[in-house]
Coordinates of C-alpha atoms in Angstrom, one line a residue:
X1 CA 0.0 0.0 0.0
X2 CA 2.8 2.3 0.4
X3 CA 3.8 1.6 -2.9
X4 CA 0.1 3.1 -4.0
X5 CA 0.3 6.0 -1.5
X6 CA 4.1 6.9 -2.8
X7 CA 2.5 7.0 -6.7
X8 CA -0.5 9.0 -5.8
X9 CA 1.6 11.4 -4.0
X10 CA 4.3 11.8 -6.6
X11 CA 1.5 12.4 -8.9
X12 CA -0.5 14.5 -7.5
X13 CA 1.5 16.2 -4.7
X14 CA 4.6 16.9 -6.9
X15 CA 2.0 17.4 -9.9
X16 CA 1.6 21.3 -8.5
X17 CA 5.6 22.2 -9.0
X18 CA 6.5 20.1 -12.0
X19 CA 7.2 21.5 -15.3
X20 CA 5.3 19.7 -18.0
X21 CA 7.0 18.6 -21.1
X22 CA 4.0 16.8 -22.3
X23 CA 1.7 16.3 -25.6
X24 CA -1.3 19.0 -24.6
X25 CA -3.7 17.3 -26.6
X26 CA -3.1 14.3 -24.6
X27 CA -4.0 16.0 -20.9
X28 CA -7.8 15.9 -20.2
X29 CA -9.0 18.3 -18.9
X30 CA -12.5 19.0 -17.5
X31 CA -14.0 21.1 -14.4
X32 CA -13.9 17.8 -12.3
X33 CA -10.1 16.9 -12.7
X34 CA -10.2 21.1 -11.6
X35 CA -12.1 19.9 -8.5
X36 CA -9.4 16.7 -7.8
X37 CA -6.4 19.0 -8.5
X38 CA -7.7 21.5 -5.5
X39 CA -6.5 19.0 -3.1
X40 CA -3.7 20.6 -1.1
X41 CA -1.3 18.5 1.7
X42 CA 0.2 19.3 4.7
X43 CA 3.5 17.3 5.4
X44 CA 4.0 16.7 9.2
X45 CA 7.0 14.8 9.0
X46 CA 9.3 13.2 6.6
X47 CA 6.6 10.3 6.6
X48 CA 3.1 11.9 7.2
X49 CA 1.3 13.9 5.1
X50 CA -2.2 14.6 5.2
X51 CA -4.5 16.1 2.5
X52 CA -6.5 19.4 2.8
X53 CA -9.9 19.5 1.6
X54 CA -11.6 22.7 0.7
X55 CA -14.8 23.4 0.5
X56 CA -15.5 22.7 -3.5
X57 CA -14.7 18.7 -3.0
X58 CA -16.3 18.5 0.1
X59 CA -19.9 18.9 -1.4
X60 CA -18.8 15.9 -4.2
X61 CA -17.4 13.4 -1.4
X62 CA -19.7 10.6 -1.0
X63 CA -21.6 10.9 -4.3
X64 CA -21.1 9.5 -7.6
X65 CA -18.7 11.6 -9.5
X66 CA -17.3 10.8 -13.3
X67 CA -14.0 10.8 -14.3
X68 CA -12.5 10.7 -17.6
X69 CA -8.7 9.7 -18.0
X70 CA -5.8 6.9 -18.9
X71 CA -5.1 3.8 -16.7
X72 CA -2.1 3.9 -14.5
X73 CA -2.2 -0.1 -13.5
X74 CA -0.6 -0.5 -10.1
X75 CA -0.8 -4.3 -10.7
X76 CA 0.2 -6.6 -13.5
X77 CA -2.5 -7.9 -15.6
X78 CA -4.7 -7.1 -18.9
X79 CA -7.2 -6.8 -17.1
X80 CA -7.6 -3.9 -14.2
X81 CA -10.0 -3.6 -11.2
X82 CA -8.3 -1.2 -9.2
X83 CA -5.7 1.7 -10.8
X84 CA -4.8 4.8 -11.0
X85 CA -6.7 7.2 -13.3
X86 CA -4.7 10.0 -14.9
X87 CA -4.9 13.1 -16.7
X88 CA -2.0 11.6 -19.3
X89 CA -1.2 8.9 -20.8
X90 CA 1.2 6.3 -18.7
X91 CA 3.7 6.4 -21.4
X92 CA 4.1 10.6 -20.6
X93 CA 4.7 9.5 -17.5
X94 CA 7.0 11.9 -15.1
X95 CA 9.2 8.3 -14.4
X96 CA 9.7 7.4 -18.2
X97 CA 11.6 11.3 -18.3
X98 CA 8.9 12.6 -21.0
X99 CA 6.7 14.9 -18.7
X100 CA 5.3 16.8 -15.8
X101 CA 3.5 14.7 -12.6
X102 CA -0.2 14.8 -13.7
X103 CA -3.3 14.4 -11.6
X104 CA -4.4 11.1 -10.4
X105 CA -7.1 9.4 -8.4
X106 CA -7.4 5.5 -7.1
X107 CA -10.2 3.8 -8.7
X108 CA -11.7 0.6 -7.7
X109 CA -13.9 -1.2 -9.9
X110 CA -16.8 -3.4 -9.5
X111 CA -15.5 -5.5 -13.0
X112 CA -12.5 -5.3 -14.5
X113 CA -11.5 -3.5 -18.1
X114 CA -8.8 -4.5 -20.5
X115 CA -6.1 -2.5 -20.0
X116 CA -5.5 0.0 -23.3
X117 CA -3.9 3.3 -24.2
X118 CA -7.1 5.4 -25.0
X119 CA -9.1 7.0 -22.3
X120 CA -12.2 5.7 -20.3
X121 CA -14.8 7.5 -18.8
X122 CA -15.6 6.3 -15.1
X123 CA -18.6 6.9 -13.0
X124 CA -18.0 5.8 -8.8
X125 CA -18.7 7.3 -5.3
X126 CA -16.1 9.6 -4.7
X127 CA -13.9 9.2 -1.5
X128 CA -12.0 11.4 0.5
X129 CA -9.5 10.4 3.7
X130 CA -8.1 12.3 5.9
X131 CA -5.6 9.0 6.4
X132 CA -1.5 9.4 6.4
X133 CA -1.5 10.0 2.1
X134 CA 2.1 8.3 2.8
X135 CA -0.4 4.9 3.4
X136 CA -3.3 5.2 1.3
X137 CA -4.3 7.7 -1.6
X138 CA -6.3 10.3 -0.2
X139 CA -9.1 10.6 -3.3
X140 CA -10.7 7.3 -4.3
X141 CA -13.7 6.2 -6.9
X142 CA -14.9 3.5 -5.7
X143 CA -17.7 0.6 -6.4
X144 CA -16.9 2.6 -9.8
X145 CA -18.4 1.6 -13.3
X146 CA -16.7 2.0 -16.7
X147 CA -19.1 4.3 -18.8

C-alpha cells in the first residue's frame, strides 16, 4: 500500500511544482479533474502527510462523480479492477523522463477493463480520507463503473 500511497503522492502532490514537457492534446482536462487537482497537503513529517480538503470537493465526497482519464495499472495484468486514473497517458509519465507529474485518483472497480492506451470514462462514489497520504491515496472512486 505504500507503494500506491508513494504514486499518488508523486503524482499529485509533486504534480503542483513540476514542469510539463507533455503532448497537450493528450492532458484531459475538465472542471472535475479542476475539482481533484484542489486537493492541497500538509506534510507533518518526513513520513506523514495529510491532504486538505476545501470546500468545492467536500460537497462531491460521497456521491457519484465521473471521471474521464488513462489507466495507470498498479498491478500486473490485462485486465484492471483497481488503478490509478490520470490526466496523461502512462507512457508521458514523469518516471519514463517525457513529462510533468499529472493528476491522479485510485479507482476501484466493481469488474475489471482491458487494460489499453485510450481513455475511459468512469462513474464511482467519490472518496476522501483524511488518512496518512504516505499509506493510502487520499481521493478514491470506488464501487466505480466503466461508462
Amino acid at each position: 500500500m505504500k507503494k500506491l500511497a508513494f504514486l499518488f503522492l508523486a503524482f499529485i502532490g509533486l504534480g503542483i511544482q513540476a514542469k510539463a514537457q507533455h503532448d497537450p492534446s493528450d492532458q484531459i482536462m475538465s472542471t472535475n479533474w479542476d475539482v481533484i487537482g484542489s486537493v492541497d497537503f500538509k506534510t507533518v513529517k518526513e513520513t506523514e502527510m495529510y491532504a486538505i480538503f476545501n470546500n468545492e470537493i467536500k460537497k462531491y465526497a460521497n456521491k457519484p462523480f465521473e471521471l474521464e482519464g488513462y489507466i495507470v495499472p498498479i498491478k500486473d495484468g490485462m485486465k484492471q479492477t483497481k488503478f490509478m486514473l490520470s490526466t496523461l497517458p502512462i507512457n508521458q509519465c514523469f518516471y519514463c523522463g517525457k513529462n510533468g507529474v499529472p493528476i491522479m485518483v485510485q479507482v476501484d472497480l466493481v469488474e475489471p477493463v482491458k487494460f489499453t492506451y485510450q481513455t475511459i470514462k468512469v462513474k464511482g462514489i467519490l472518496k476522501l480520507s483524511t488518512a496518512n497520504a504516505m499509506d493510502q491515496p487520499p481521493v478514491s472512486l470506488v464501487s466505480g463503473k466503466v461508462l
